[in-house]
Amino acid sequence: MATSSVSKGCFVFKPNFKKRKISVPVEDYFNKGKNESEDSKLRFETYQLIWQQMKSETERLQEELNKNLFDSLIEFLRKSYSGFQKSSRDWGCQIKLREIPTAALILDMKHFLQKLVSQLMMDCCVDEETKEGSIQVAQKKTHCSMDSLSSWYTNVTRKTDPKMPRKKRTSSSQWQSPPVVLILKDMESFTTKVLQDFIIISSQHLHEFPLILIFGIATSPIIIHRLLPHAVSSLLCIELFQSLSCKEHLTTVLDKLLLTTQFPFKLSEKVLQILTNIFLYHDFSIQNFIKGLQLSLLEHFYSQPLSVLCCNLPEAKRRINFLSDNQCENIRRLPSFRRYVEKQASEKQVALLTNERFLKEEIQSLLENLHVYHSNYFLVLRCLHQFTSSLPKYPLGRQIRELYCTCLEKNIWDSEEYVSALQLLRMLAKDELMTILQKCFKIFKSTSEKQLGSTAKRIEEFLAQFQNLDEAKEEEDTSGSLSKGLQKTDLYHLQKSLLEMKELRRTNKKQTRFEVLREKVVNFIDSLVREYLLPPETQPLHEVVYFTAGHTLREHLNAAPRIALHTALNNPYYYLKNEALKSEEGCIPNVAPDICIAYKLHLECSRLINLVDWSEAFATVVTAAEKMDADSATSEERNEIIHARFIRAVSELELLGFIKPTKQKTDHVARLTWGGC
Amino acid sequence: MSYKCMYYVNVYLAVDINFSSLLSALLFLFRLAMMSKLELKEDRMLEVQFVGDDDVLNHILDREAGAKLKKERTQLLVNTKKIIKKPEYDLEEDDQEVLKDQNYVEVLGRDIQESLKNGSAADGGNKVYSFQNRKHSEKMAKLASELAKTPRKNVSLSLKNDPEIINIPQCSKGHSASDNVQLKNNDKSEFLSTAPSGLKKRLIVPRSHSDSESEYSTSNSEDDDGVAQENEEDTNEVILNQKIPSQNRAVSAPVCKETPSKKMKRDKTSDLVEEYFEAHSSSKVLTSDRTLQKLKRAKLDQQTLRNLLSKVSPSFSAELKQLSQQYEQLFHKWMLQLRLGFNIVLYGLGSKRDLLERFRTTVLQDSIHVVINGFFPGISVKSILNSITEEVLNHMGTFRSVLDQLDWIVNKFKEDSSLELFLLIHNLDSQMLRGDKSQQIIGQLSSLRNIYLIASIDHLNAPLMWDHAKQSLYNWLWYETTTYSPYTEETSYENSLLVKQSGSLPLSSLIHVLRSLTPNARGIFRLLIKYQLDNLDNPSYIGLSFQDFYQQCREAFLVNSDLTLRAQLTEFRDHKLIRTKKGTDGVEYLLIPVDNGTLRDFLEREEEES
């Protein structure tokens, strides 16, 4: 059946019933594309498992983050309801309203509001649906008035009241005449006039129609005042609820998904950078960030055969035993593994490269090392973050993700920022240092890692020493050497003596005990960093768990269709690797596809293009190209064909949105772009 | 606004697919421009440029700042005014972070380089966003001859040898607009006198079958009066220049020297952006006045066009085949990703219809799927939904509104998880589907777990259709599939510029509509047609005035009051059969917006039938 017709735009295809039964399972698509793929089924299952875990973890996080807000919202509802009950006079013509402004968490917010609605339906017996239903009924009657609405309301409450006890709803008993909660999900998108009128009218009827408004706001609270004039907004009693900023949200998500050993899957520096950049510069959308994470997970398992080992440690150890010969070969081919082999003694090298069993044992220990490396890594990272996050000017970034990116990229101690951070650390005051140390102590204490258990002890010792300093301090404070007695001198001598004193200070800078201790702490941290915060590339088998193909991610998540079009039109050689198309910068060979030539010519015009000129220019170029081939066809026919090609190219450019027909001048088209694109 | 600011805006346009943030950035830039204008009037350019970099970034990030400062949740505000006072952004804090964040563009450019397949790799973006100068029609001819000249083999060599083509981008950069105009208007002579002999030969070849040279040069319309005057003054120079047997760049140089003061003045403000506004502010455009009628080739109709094009042997078929094979390898991956909840959008130059068609025939044979031709002029969301409800779900009822229908479909798919549907949409960005509502509905469909959407887009600005909310509904994965294949099917419906309308479509619709009318109404319409055809040769004909029309209708016993006629006309207008226009005397004139050939055909048919 053809899919083109002059009378129809939609074509439905239904396979026979027999055939339809056999639907291809998803995992089949996982391996079919690649012939050499190994353990694809297992990989797909692992992918699904990890993704499910990650997804539920993020959902849990979101719930947690919104819980507070949600609770206070419910509390507000109850309170305002009881307000209706107790002093309906006092509230008079005030509608309670509240708003949920968020930074840019539009999507999460929506999610949140949906949950709220479902919760409300359980809590209060007035649910939105019935209300909507009533509105629809009213709309049918063409005359929709507030009176009919309130009479409906009294009807409903009267009807539902006797029913409630039967249902034994404990909560419902307190909601005798429940308020109607109206949720406006996206306040900015409402027509202001409608909103204003609605508020004014409903405020008049408030005594018989208790209404609570909830506004969802994505920008800032000022928007209320922009949308509603004072006369209207004064009818509202506004309470502000602020949800968590999306950036904090991101930090939490990163913290729980990536900076943990719970999930074996890791992102490389590039990928993480791309994802956070998309988040910060493009959309502020956690959902998109998670999507990027999902995609990278999928890509990793899809493209890396060894990702089969990317699972929790015991399971991975089990799987190692079942690795096929091909997979062993794959492992030997890993650059990180090769580097590792080269460092070994020669007989071990031979064994690793030839003996499968020996290789598998080695892989087991390597994977274990990798695991240990990660658990240490994150502890030390957090510890370092405690130190650097409070420094002035944040040389290593304020967020842990920035620090993480730097650490992933290179040896952090080689960076200038790290050096300056250490310098700043050497200037910390005592109480600051102690609070940081205490936090670090907590971090290390929380884990049972044996390797770093001693670290916790060291920190504890440091803390104790600082404590002791306090007591020792009084004794030390006797050296008030400055008060040598200020004799009367002239300016010259005073300057001289001051300079001398300065020199003296610099040369034999006598360190206090505190300074010595501080130096020790800083050195200790430095040694920790140098030992544990090695970039992952140094670890053998890191390819198994790190996803590095950032460009695919960018390609699929943050595509640039304009650039692609531009490249295709300006530089066809880029796609069609034909030598004839190779050209200098900014020029295009005359054998290029028609549309490229037409495009190039149209770039030379300003706002309007004369079609005749264009067509002639096109013909000039094309004939020149043709002549090289053959001058067999009769010239008239050839001209016709060239003209047809020109027409095609022009209408294609029109479809692409570069030009449009114009009536300003006969046989002209208008350019829709300006400049090079 | 400075170049840099525009640059950022362009970056947004090209890279960012989010419309709202573009708008906010634009607003911000304008505000900045206004501010700096007020503060330092003389140093405006400098100031704005300086601001460009960091503040744009700041602006992007200052939402975060705003969010941060409102950390204290749940405040009871009895006085609503408090809210207004609240947001005083303390940017200093976040500045640090902004500085830390690597330059946005830098990061972009850096990573793109790695990409092997993506077209963006070729030029990191600079060229796409850079501004070029005002262009003139004759340049096109020039460039054409240059391109024609380049022999196939040693392309790069010959191009290097030629100074002209390299000079083109530079030549107009520093010069004022009027300088350019002079250049342009005298281009012809200059061309002949200075072009290298080889070029001259080639130039004569293409011209020979069109107009004579003298006609060509005089037919340039001089819309700009001021420029025309200047032109006369400069003719002497040009004559001088003609004698100079040097390369044609030399022409511009003396001209510039002659008007140093002008140039100096312009130099200060010779901003590319200003040139943009210059070009767009005046309605006068200089192009040659030639029309297609003078050309022997008439408009072709669709059929002949196709026939002609079929004779063209496609070039680079081997390379194209390789490209498409490369994309075909992705089919399984697409299926996988579709099944995992992503939707796929294809972009890139060239028709993607064949590719999607192959995708359909290779992997979708065993599943229910709907192919939607977005380029079909009669497509609408309604028809898409109808084909889903009627043909896929076998539902015969009707729906009150599109939204009802959507709800019904959504519920149906949610209830029955075994139901699966693939939607293939060619040209999701077509004229008919690009509306906000249509996109919203399609997005909602695609967000269903068991509806899989794979679509193609072609338009330059297609991504601007989608705001955040829609993008999250679509959950796109982007794939670049540059095919270079001609948009045959896609453009065949389009009322293309040079394609003659066969008129079959409007004729059939005309017949269709009129059949459903009463005989009297048909009579009324026929009267109008006849009148219009009678006035075919009258160039000042603007339509039939209502009063005259009423008179005629009365005489033919078609209406008895002007109210009935008006009611009838309203119906015509609803069907877009007539158009009304207010004349200079305030009288309403009626016109049928269909071309005369079709009308005549229609009348003939009517007469045959009766």
PDB file of C-alpha atoms in Angstrom, chain B residues 325-465:
ATOM      1  CA  GLN B 325      23.067   2.379   4.555  1.00  0.00           C
ATOM      2  CA  GLN B 326      24.717   3.967   7.504  1.00  0.00           C
ATOM      3  CA  TYR B 327      21.334   5.155   8.719  1.00  0.00           C
ATOM      4  CA  GLU B 328      19.687   1.849   8.074  1.00  0.00           C
ATOM      5  CA  GLN B 329      21.990   0.249  10.555  1.00  0.00           C
ATOM      6  CA  LEU B 330      20.322   2.348  13.187  1.00  0.00           C
ATOM      7  CA  PHE B 331      16.895   0.849  12.653  1.00  0.00           C
ATOM      8  CA  HIS B 332      17.226  -1.662  15.425  1.00  0.00           C
ATOM      9  CA  LYS B 333      18.574   0.869  17.798  1.00  0.00           C
ATOM     10  CA  TRP B 334      15.632   3.099  17.001  1.00  0.00           C
ATOM     11  CA  MET B 335      13.239   0.299  17.708  1.00  0.00           C
ATOM     12  CA  LEU B 336      14.931  -0.361  20.999  1.00  0.00           C
ATOM     13  CA  GLN B 337      14.819   3.249  22.025  1.00  0.00           C
ATOM     14  CA  LEU B 338      11.245   3.655  20.931  1.00  0.00           C
ATOM     15  CA  ARG B 339      10.250   0.692  23.000  1.00  0.00           C
ATOM     16  CA  LEU B 340      12.091   2.061  25.984  1.00  0.00           C
ATOM     17  CA  GLY B 341      10.002   5.191  26.039  1.00  0.00           C
ATOM     18  CA  PHE B 342      11.946   7.617  23.915  1.00  0.00           C
ATOM     19  CA  ASN B 343      10.579   9.142  20.753  1.00  0.00           C
ATOM     20  CA  ILE B 344      12.782   9.771  17.786  1.00  0.00           C
ATOM     21  CA  VAL B 345      13.074  12.822  15.620  1.00  0.00           C
ATOM     22  CA  LEU B 346      15.143  12.922  12.472  1.00  0.00           C
ATOM     23  CA  TYR B 347      16.671  16.080  11.125  1.00  0.00           C
ATOM     24  CA  GLY B 348      19.141  17.070   8.466  1.00  0.00           C
ATOM     25  CA  LEU B 349      19.121  18.067   4.843  1.00  0.00           C
ATOM     26  CA  GLY B 350      17.277  15.874   2.411  1.00  0.00           C
ATOM     27  CA  SER B 351      14.021  14.047   2.330  1.00  0.00           C
ATOM     28  CA  LYS B 352      13.756  11.514   5.068  1.00  0.00           C
ATOM     29  CA  ARG B 353      10.651   9.999   3.640  1.00  0.00           C
ATOM     30  CA  ASP B 354      12.336   7.105   1.906  1.00  0.00           C
ATOM     31  CA  LEU B 355      14.360   6.345   4.960  1.00  0.00           C
ATOM     32  CA  LEU B 356      11.311   6.220   7.177  1.00  0.00           C
ATOM     33  CA  GLU B 357       9.523   4.204   4.561  1.00  0.00           C
ATOM     34  CA  ARG B 358      12.314   1.658   4.618  1.00  0.00           C
ATOM     35  CA  PHE B 359      12.193   1.680   8.378  1.00  0.00           C
ATOM     36  CA  ARG B 360       8.510   0.945   8.162  1.00  0.00           C
ATOM     37  CA  THR B 361       8.843  -1.902   5.725  1.00  0.00           C
ATOM     38  CA  THR B 362      11.761  -3.556   7.438  1.00  0.00           C
ATOM     39  CA  VAL B 363      10.877  -3.443  11.093  1.00  0.00           C
ATOM     40  CA  LEU B 364       7.288  -2.360  11.455  1.00  0.00           C
ATOM     41  CA  GLN B 365       5.635  -4.973   9.291  1.00  0.00           C
ATOM     42  CA  ASP B 366       4.262  -6.889  12.234  1.00  0.00           C
ATOM     43  CA  SER B 367       2.894  -4.063  14.276  1.00  0.00           C
ATOM     44  CA  ILE B 368       0.097  -1.596  13.909  1.00  0.00           C
ATOM     45  CA  HIS B 369       1.361   1.652  12.594  1.00  0.00           C
ATOM     46  CA  VAL B 370       0.022   4.859  11.150  1.00  0.00           C
ATOM     47  CA  VAL B 371       1.898   6.825   8.544  1.00  0.00           C
ATOM     48  CA  ILE B 372       1.098  10.501   8.581  1.00  0.00           C
ATOM     49  CA  ASN B 373       2.153  12.762   5.766  1.00  0.00           C
ATOM     50  CA  GLY B 374       2.576  16.072   7.447  1.00  0.00           C
ATOM     51  CA  PHE B 375       3.282  17.715   4.120  1.00  0.00           C
ATOM     52  CA  PHE B 376      -0.174  16.798   2.863  1.00  0.00           C
ATOM     53  CA  PRO B 377      -2.022  20.097   2.705  1.00  0.00           C
ATOM     54  CA  GLY B 378      -5.244  18.707   4.092  1.00  0.00           C
ATOM     55  CA  ILE B 379      -3.737  17.070   7.131  1.00  0.00           C
ATOM     56  CA  SER B 380      -4.964  18.072  10.549  1.00  0.00           C
ATOM     57  CA  VAL B 381      -4.770  16.727  14.037  1.00  0.00           C
ATOM     58  CA  LYS B 382      -8.397  15.870  13.746  1.00  0.00           C
ATOM     59  CA  SER B 383      -7.730  13.571  10.830  1.00  0.00           C
ATOM     60  CA  ILE B 384      -4.873  11.918  12.666  1.00  0.00           C
ATOM     61  CA  LEU B 385      -7.035  11.297  15.692  1.00  0.00           C
ATOM     62  CA  ASN B 386      -9.854  10.108  13.487  1.00  0.00           C
ATOM     63  CA  SER B 387      -7.713   7.542  11.800  1.00  0.00           C
ATOM     64  CA  ILE B 388      -6.588   6.306  15.195  1.00  0.00           C
ATOM     65  CA  THR B 389     -10.059   6.037  16.647  1.00  0.00           C
ATOM     66  CA  GLU B 390     -11.775   4.747  13.560  1.00  0.00           C
ATOM     67  CA  GLU B 391      -9.239   2.542  11.930  1.00  0.00           C
ATOM     68  CA  VAL B 392      -6.974   1.470  14.733  1.00  0.00           C
ATOM     69  CA  LEU B 393      -9.433   1.248  17.579  1.00  0.00           C
ATOM     70  CA  ASN B 394     -12.499   0.554  15.426  1.00  0.00           C
ATOM     71  CA  HIS B 395     -14.588   3.111  17.181  1.00  0.00           C
ATOM     72  CA  MET B 396     -17.496   4.455  15.221  1.00  0.00           C
ATOM     73  CA  GLY B 397     -18.818   7.153  17.509  1.00  0.00           C
ATOM     74  CA  THR B 398     -18.189  10.823  17.174  1.00  0.00           C
ATOM     75  CA  PHE B 399     -16.644  13.204  19.600  1.00  0.00           C
ATOM     76  CA  ARG B 400     -17.617  16.588  20.805  1.00  0.00           C
ATOM     77  CA  SER B 401     -14.162  18.036  20.472  1.00  0.00           C
ATOM     78  CA  VAL B 402     -10.642  17.102  19.605  1.00  0.00           C
ATOM     79  CA  LEU B 403      -9.710  17.125  23.260  1.00  0.00           C
ATOM     80  CA  ASP B 404     -12.496  14.692  24.043  1.00  0.00           C
ATOM     81  CA  GLN B 405     -11.232  12.442  21.353  1.00  0.00           C
ATOM     82  CA  LEU B 406      -7.732  12.676  22.712  1.00  0.00           C
ATOM     83  CA  ASP B 407      -8.912  11.811  26.182  1.00  0.00           C
ATOM     84  CA  TRP B 408     -10.762   8.847  24.856  1.00  0.00           C
ATOM     85  CA  ILE B 409      -7.698   7.575  23.019  1.00  0.00           C
ATOM     86  CA  VAL B 410      -5.470   8.139  26.013  1.00  0.00           C
ATOM     87  CA  ASN B 411      -7.804   6.211  28.253  1.00  0.00           C
ATOM     88  CA  LYS B 412      -8.088   3.426  25.754  1.00  0.00           C
ATOM     89  CA  PHE B 413      -4.349   3.046  25.537  1.00  0.00           C
ATOM     90  CA  LYS B 414      -3.886   3.255  29.251  1.00  0.00           C
ATOM     91  CA  GLU B 415      -6.472   0.590  29.891  1.00  0.00           C
ATOM     92  CA  ASP B 416      -5.151  -1.890  27.414  1.00  0.00           C
ATOM     93  CA  SER B 417      -1.426  -2.171  27.783  1.00  0.00           C
ATOM     94  CA  SER B 418      -1.201  -4.836  25.097  1.00  0.00           C
ATOM     95  CA  LEU B 419      -2.210  -2.239  22.563  1.00  0.00           C
ATOM     96  CA  GLU B 420       0.759  -0.832  20.723  1.00  0.00           C
ATOM     97  CA  LEU B 421       0.867   1.778  18.037  1.00  0.00           C
ATOM     98  CA  PHE B 422       3.674   3.260  16.001  1.00  0.00           C
ATOM     99  CA  LEU B 423       3.197   6.721  14.586  1.00  0.00           C
ATOM    100  CA  LEU B 424       5.364   7.744  11.675  1.00  0.00           C
ATOM    101  CA  ILE B 425       5.065  11.402  10.920  1.00  0.00           C
ATOM    102  CA  HIS B 426       6.781  12.816   7.894  1.00  0.00           C
ATOM    103  CA  ASN B 427       7.374  16.498   8.418  1.00  0.00           C
ATOM    104  CA  LEU B 428       6.104  17.091  11.880  1.00  0.00           C
ATOM    105  CA  ASP B 429       6.937  20.733  11.259  1.00  0.00           C
ATOM    106  CA  SER B 430       4.679  21.175   8.269  1.00  0.00           C
ATOM    107  CA  GLN B 431       2.429  24.153   7.870  1.00  0.00           C
ATOM    108  CA  MET B 432      -0.605  22.257   9.015  1.00  0.00           C
ATOM    109  CA  LEU B 433       0.855  20.601  12.075  1.00  0.00           C
ATOM    110  CA  ARG B 434       3.152  23.238  13.451  1.00  0.00           C
ATOM    111  CA  GLY B 435       0.467  25.009  15.410  1.00  0.00           C
ATOM    112  CA  ASP B 436       0.679  25.054  19.145  1.00  0.00           C
ATOM    113  CA  LYS B 437      -2.453  23.039  19.692  1.00  0.00           C
ATOM    114  CA  SER B 438      -1.580  20.390  17.170  1.00  0.00           C
ATOM    115  CA  GLN B 439       1.835  19.956  18.679  1.00  0.00           C
ATOM    116  CA  GLN B 440       0.383  19.732  22.136  1.00  0.00           C
ATOM    117  CA  ILE B 441      -1.991  16.989  21.108  1.00  0.00           C
ATOM    118  CA  ILE B 442       0.578  15.002  19.202  1.00  0.00           C
ATOM    119  CA  GLY B 443       2.924  15.416  22.116  1.00  0.00           C
ATOM    120  CA  GLN B 444       0.342  14.073  24.486  1.00  0.00           C
ATOM    121  CA  LEU B 445      -0.206  11.102  22.259  1.00  0.00           C
ATOM    122  CA  SER B 446       3.486  10.431  22.035  1.00  0.00           C
ATOM    123  CA  SER B 447       3.926  10.589  25.773  1.00  0.00           C
ATOM    124  CA  LEU B 448       1.814   7.489  26.155  1.00  0.00           C
ATOM    125  CA  ARG B 449       3.828   4.465  27.029  1.00  0.00           C
ATOM    126  CA  ASN B 450       2.473   2.314  24.257  1.00  0.00           C
ATOM    127  CA  ILE B 451       2.433   4.841  21.475  1.00  0.00           C
ATOM    128  CA  TYR B 452       5.765   5.184  19.739  1.00  0.00           C
ATOM    129  CA  LEU B 453       6.489   8.201  17.624  1.00  0.00           C
ATOM    130  CA  ILE B 454       9.154   8.587  15.012  1.00  0.00           C
ATOM    131  CA  ALA B 455       9.048  11.835  13.104  1.00  0.00           C
ATOM    132  CA  SER B 456      11.093  13.946  10.753  1.00  0.00           C
ATOM    133  CA  ILE B 457      11.572  17.689  10.676  1.00  0.00           C
ATOM    134  CA  ASP B 458      12.994  19.822   7.923  1.00  0.00           C
ATOM    135  CA  HIS B 459      12.323  23.435   8.591  1.00  0.00           C
ATOM    136  CA  LEU B 460      15.176  25.615   9.705  1.00  0.00           C
ATOM    137  CA  ASN B 461      13.380  26.793  12.801  1.00  0.00           C
ATOM    138  CA  ALA B 462      11.398  23.683  13.538  1.00  0.00           C
ATOM    139  CA  PRO B 463      12.719  23.218  17.068  1.00  0.00           C
ATOM    140  CA  LEU B 464      11.152  26.518  18.052  1.00  0.00           C
ATOM    141  CA  MET B 465       7.795  24.787  17.959  1.00  0.00           C
TER     142      MET B 465
END
